[in-house]
Tab-separated table of C-alpha atoms in Angstrom:
chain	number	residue	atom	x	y	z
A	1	UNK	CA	15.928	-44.807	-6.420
A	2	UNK	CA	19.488	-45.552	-5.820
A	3	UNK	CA	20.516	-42.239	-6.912
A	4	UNK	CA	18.107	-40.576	-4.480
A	5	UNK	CA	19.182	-42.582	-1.562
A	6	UNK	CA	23.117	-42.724	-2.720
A	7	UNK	CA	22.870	-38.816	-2.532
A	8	UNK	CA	20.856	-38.167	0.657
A	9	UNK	CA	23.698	-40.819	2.235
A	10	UNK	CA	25.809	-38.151	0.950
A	11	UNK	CA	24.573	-35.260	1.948
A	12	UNK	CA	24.031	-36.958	5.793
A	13	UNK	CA	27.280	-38.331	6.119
A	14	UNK	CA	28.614	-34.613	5.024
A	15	UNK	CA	26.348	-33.132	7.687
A	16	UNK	CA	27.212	-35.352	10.188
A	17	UNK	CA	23.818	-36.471	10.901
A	18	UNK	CA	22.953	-40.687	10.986
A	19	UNK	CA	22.353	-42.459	7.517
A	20	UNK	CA	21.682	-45.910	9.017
A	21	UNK	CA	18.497	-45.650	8.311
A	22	UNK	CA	18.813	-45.061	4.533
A	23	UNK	CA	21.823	-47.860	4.478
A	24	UNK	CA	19.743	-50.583	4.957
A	25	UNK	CA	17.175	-49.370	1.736
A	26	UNK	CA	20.759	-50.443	-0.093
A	27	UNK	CA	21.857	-52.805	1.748
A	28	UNK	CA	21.378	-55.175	-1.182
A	29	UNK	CA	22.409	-53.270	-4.219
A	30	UNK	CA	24.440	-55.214	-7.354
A	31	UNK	CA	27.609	-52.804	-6.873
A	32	UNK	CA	28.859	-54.847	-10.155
A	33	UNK	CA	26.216	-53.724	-12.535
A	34	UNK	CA	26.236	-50.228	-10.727
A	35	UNK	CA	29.819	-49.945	-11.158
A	36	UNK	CA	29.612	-50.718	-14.685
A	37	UNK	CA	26.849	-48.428	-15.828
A	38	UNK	CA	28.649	-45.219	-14.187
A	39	UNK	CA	31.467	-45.850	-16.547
A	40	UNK	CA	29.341	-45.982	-19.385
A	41	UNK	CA	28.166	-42.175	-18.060
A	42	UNK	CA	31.647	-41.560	-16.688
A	43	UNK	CA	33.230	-41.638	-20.238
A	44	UNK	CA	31.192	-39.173	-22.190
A	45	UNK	CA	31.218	-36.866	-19.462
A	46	UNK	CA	34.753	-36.796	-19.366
A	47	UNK	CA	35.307	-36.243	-22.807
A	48	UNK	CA	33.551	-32.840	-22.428
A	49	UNK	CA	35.580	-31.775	-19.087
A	50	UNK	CA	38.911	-33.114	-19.801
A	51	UNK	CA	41.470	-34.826	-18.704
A	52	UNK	CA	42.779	-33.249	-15.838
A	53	UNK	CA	38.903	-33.157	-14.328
A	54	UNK	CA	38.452	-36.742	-14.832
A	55	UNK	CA	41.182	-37.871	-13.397
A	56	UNK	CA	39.755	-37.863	-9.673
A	57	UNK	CA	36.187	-39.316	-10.774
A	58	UNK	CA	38.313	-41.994	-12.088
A	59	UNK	CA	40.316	-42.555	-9.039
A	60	UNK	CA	37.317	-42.542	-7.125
A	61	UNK	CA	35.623	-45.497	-9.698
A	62	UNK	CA	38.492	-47.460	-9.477
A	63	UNK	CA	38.693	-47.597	-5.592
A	64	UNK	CA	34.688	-48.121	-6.143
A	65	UNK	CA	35.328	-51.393	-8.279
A	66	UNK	CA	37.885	-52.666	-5.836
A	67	UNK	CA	36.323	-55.459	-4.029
A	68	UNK	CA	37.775	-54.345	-0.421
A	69	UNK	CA	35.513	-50.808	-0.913
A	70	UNK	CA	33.157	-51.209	2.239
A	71	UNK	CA	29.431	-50.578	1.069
A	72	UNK	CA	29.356	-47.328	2.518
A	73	UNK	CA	32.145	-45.879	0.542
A	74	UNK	CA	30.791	-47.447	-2.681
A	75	UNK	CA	27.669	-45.199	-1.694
A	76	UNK	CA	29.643	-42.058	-1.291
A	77	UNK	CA	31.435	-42.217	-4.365
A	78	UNK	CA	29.005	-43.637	-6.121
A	79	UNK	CA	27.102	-40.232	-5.049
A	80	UNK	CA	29.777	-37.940	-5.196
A	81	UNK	CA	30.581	-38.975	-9.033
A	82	UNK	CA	26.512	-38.904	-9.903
A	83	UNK	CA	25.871	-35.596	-8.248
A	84	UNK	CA	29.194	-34.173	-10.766
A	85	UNK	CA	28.222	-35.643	-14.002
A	86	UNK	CA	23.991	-35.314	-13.595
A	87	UNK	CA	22.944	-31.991	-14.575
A	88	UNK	CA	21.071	-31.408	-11.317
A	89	UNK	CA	22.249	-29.896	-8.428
A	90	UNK	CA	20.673	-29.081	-5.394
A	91	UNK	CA	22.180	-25.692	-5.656
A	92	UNK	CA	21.986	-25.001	-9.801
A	93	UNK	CA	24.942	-23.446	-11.055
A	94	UNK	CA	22.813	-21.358	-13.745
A	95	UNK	CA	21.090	-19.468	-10.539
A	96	UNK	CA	23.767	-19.696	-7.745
A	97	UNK	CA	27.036	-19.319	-10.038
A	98	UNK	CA	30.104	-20.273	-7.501
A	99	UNK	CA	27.981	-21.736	-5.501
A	100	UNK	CA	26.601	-24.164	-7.764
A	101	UNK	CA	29.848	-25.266	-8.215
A	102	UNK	CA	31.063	-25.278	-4.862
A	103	UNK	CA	28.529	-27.584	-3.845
A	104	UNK	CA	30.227	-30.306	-5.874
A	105	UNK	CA	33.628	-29.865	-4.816
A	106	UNK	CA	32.025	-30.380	-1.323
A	107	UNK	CA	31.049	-33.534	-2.382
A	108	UNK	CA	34.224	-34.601	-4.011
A	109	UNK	CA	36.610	-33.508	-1.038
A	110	UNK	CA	34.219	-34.860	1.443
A	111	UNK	CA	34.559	-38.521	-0.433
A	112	UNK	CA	37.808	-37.959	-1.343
A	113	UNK	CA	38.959	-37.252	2.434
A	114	UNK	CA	36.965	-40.421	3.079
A	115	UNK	CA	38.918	-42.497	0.590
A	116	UNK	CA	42.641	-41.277	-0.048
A	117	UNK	CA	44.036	-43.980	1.601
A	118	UNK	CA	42.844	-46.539	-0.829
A	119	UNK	CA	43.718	-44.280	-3.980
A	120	UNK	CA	46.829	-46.616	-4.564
A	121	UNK	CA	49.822	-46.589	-7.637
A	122	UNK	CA	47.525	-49.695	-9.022
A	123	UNK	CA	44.274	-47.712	-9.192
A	124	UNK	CA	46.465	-44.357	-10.438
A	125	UNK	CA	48.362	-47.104	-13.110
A	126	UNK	CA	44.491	-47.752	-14.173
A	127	UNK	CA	43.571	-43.867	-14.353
A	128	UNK	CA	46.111	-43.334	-16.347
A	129	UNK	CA	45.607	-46.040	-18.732
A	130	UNK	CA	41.791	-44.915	-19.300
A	131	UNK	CA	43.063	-41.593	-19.650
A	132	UNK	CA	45.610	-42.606	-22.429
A	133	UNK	CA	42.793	-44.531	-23.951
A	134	UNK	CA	39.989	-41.776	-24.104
A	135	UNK	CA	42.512	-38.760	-24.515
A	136	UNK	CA	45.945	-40.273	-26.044
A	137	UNK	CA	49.438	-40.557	-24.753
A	138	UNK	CA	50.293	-37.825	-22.341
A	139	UNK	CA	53.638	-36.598	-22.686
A	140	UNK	CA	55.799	-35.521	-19.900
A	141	UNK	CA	58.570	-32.843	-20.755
A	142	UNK	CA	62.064	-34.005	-19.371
């Protein structure tokens, strides 16, 4: 049910249309448990993609954990990162091709517009130490 709601929020807010209505069905969620679950997906996920693609759904989970995130952000990215890593889209990428993958950069650089500001050297320190963790060391050339 969350997911539903998370992504309609989503997909209002991007349309500039009133999600009021649907933020008060959350009002109440457990972001904690939340939070912690979507890493549990987030990992896997990004061990198909790579690093350089997991790098802003990380960002974006990190400002998510951080206990300043208003609810309504914690919706939006808590959408934006579902609707990448589920295998449904509204617009499938095996029927629409560039399309169905447009429609999730829409989502990411609608959140991500929403949220920049809070993407801070702590939370990139953090990215890059999951990073390190799930991929290994990455080495800059000097």
């Amino acid at each position: 049910m969350l997911i539903a709601i998370s992504l309609l929020i989503l997909a209002y807010m991007i349309m500039g249309k009133d999600a009021s209505r649907l933020l008060e069905k959350v009002k109440d969620v457990d972001w904690r448990g939340k939070i912690n679950a979507l890493m549990d997906k987030l990992r896997p996920w990004a061990l198909k993609v790579g690093r350089v693609a997991a790098r802003p759904l990380l960002q974006f989970y990190y400002v998510m954990d951080d206990d300043n995130t208003s609810t309504l952000d914690r919706i939006l990215i808590y959408a934006a990162i579902v609707y990448v890593i589920i295998p449904m889209d509204f617009l499938p990428r095996a029927v629409f091709k560039f399309l169905g993958v447009l429609d999730d950069g829409v989502a990411m650089l609608y959140v991500y517009k929403k949220i920049k500001n809070r993407i801070t050297s702590e939370i990139n320190a953090k990215v890059e130490d999951t990073l390190n963790e799930w991929f290994g060391v990455e080495y800059e050339l000097v």
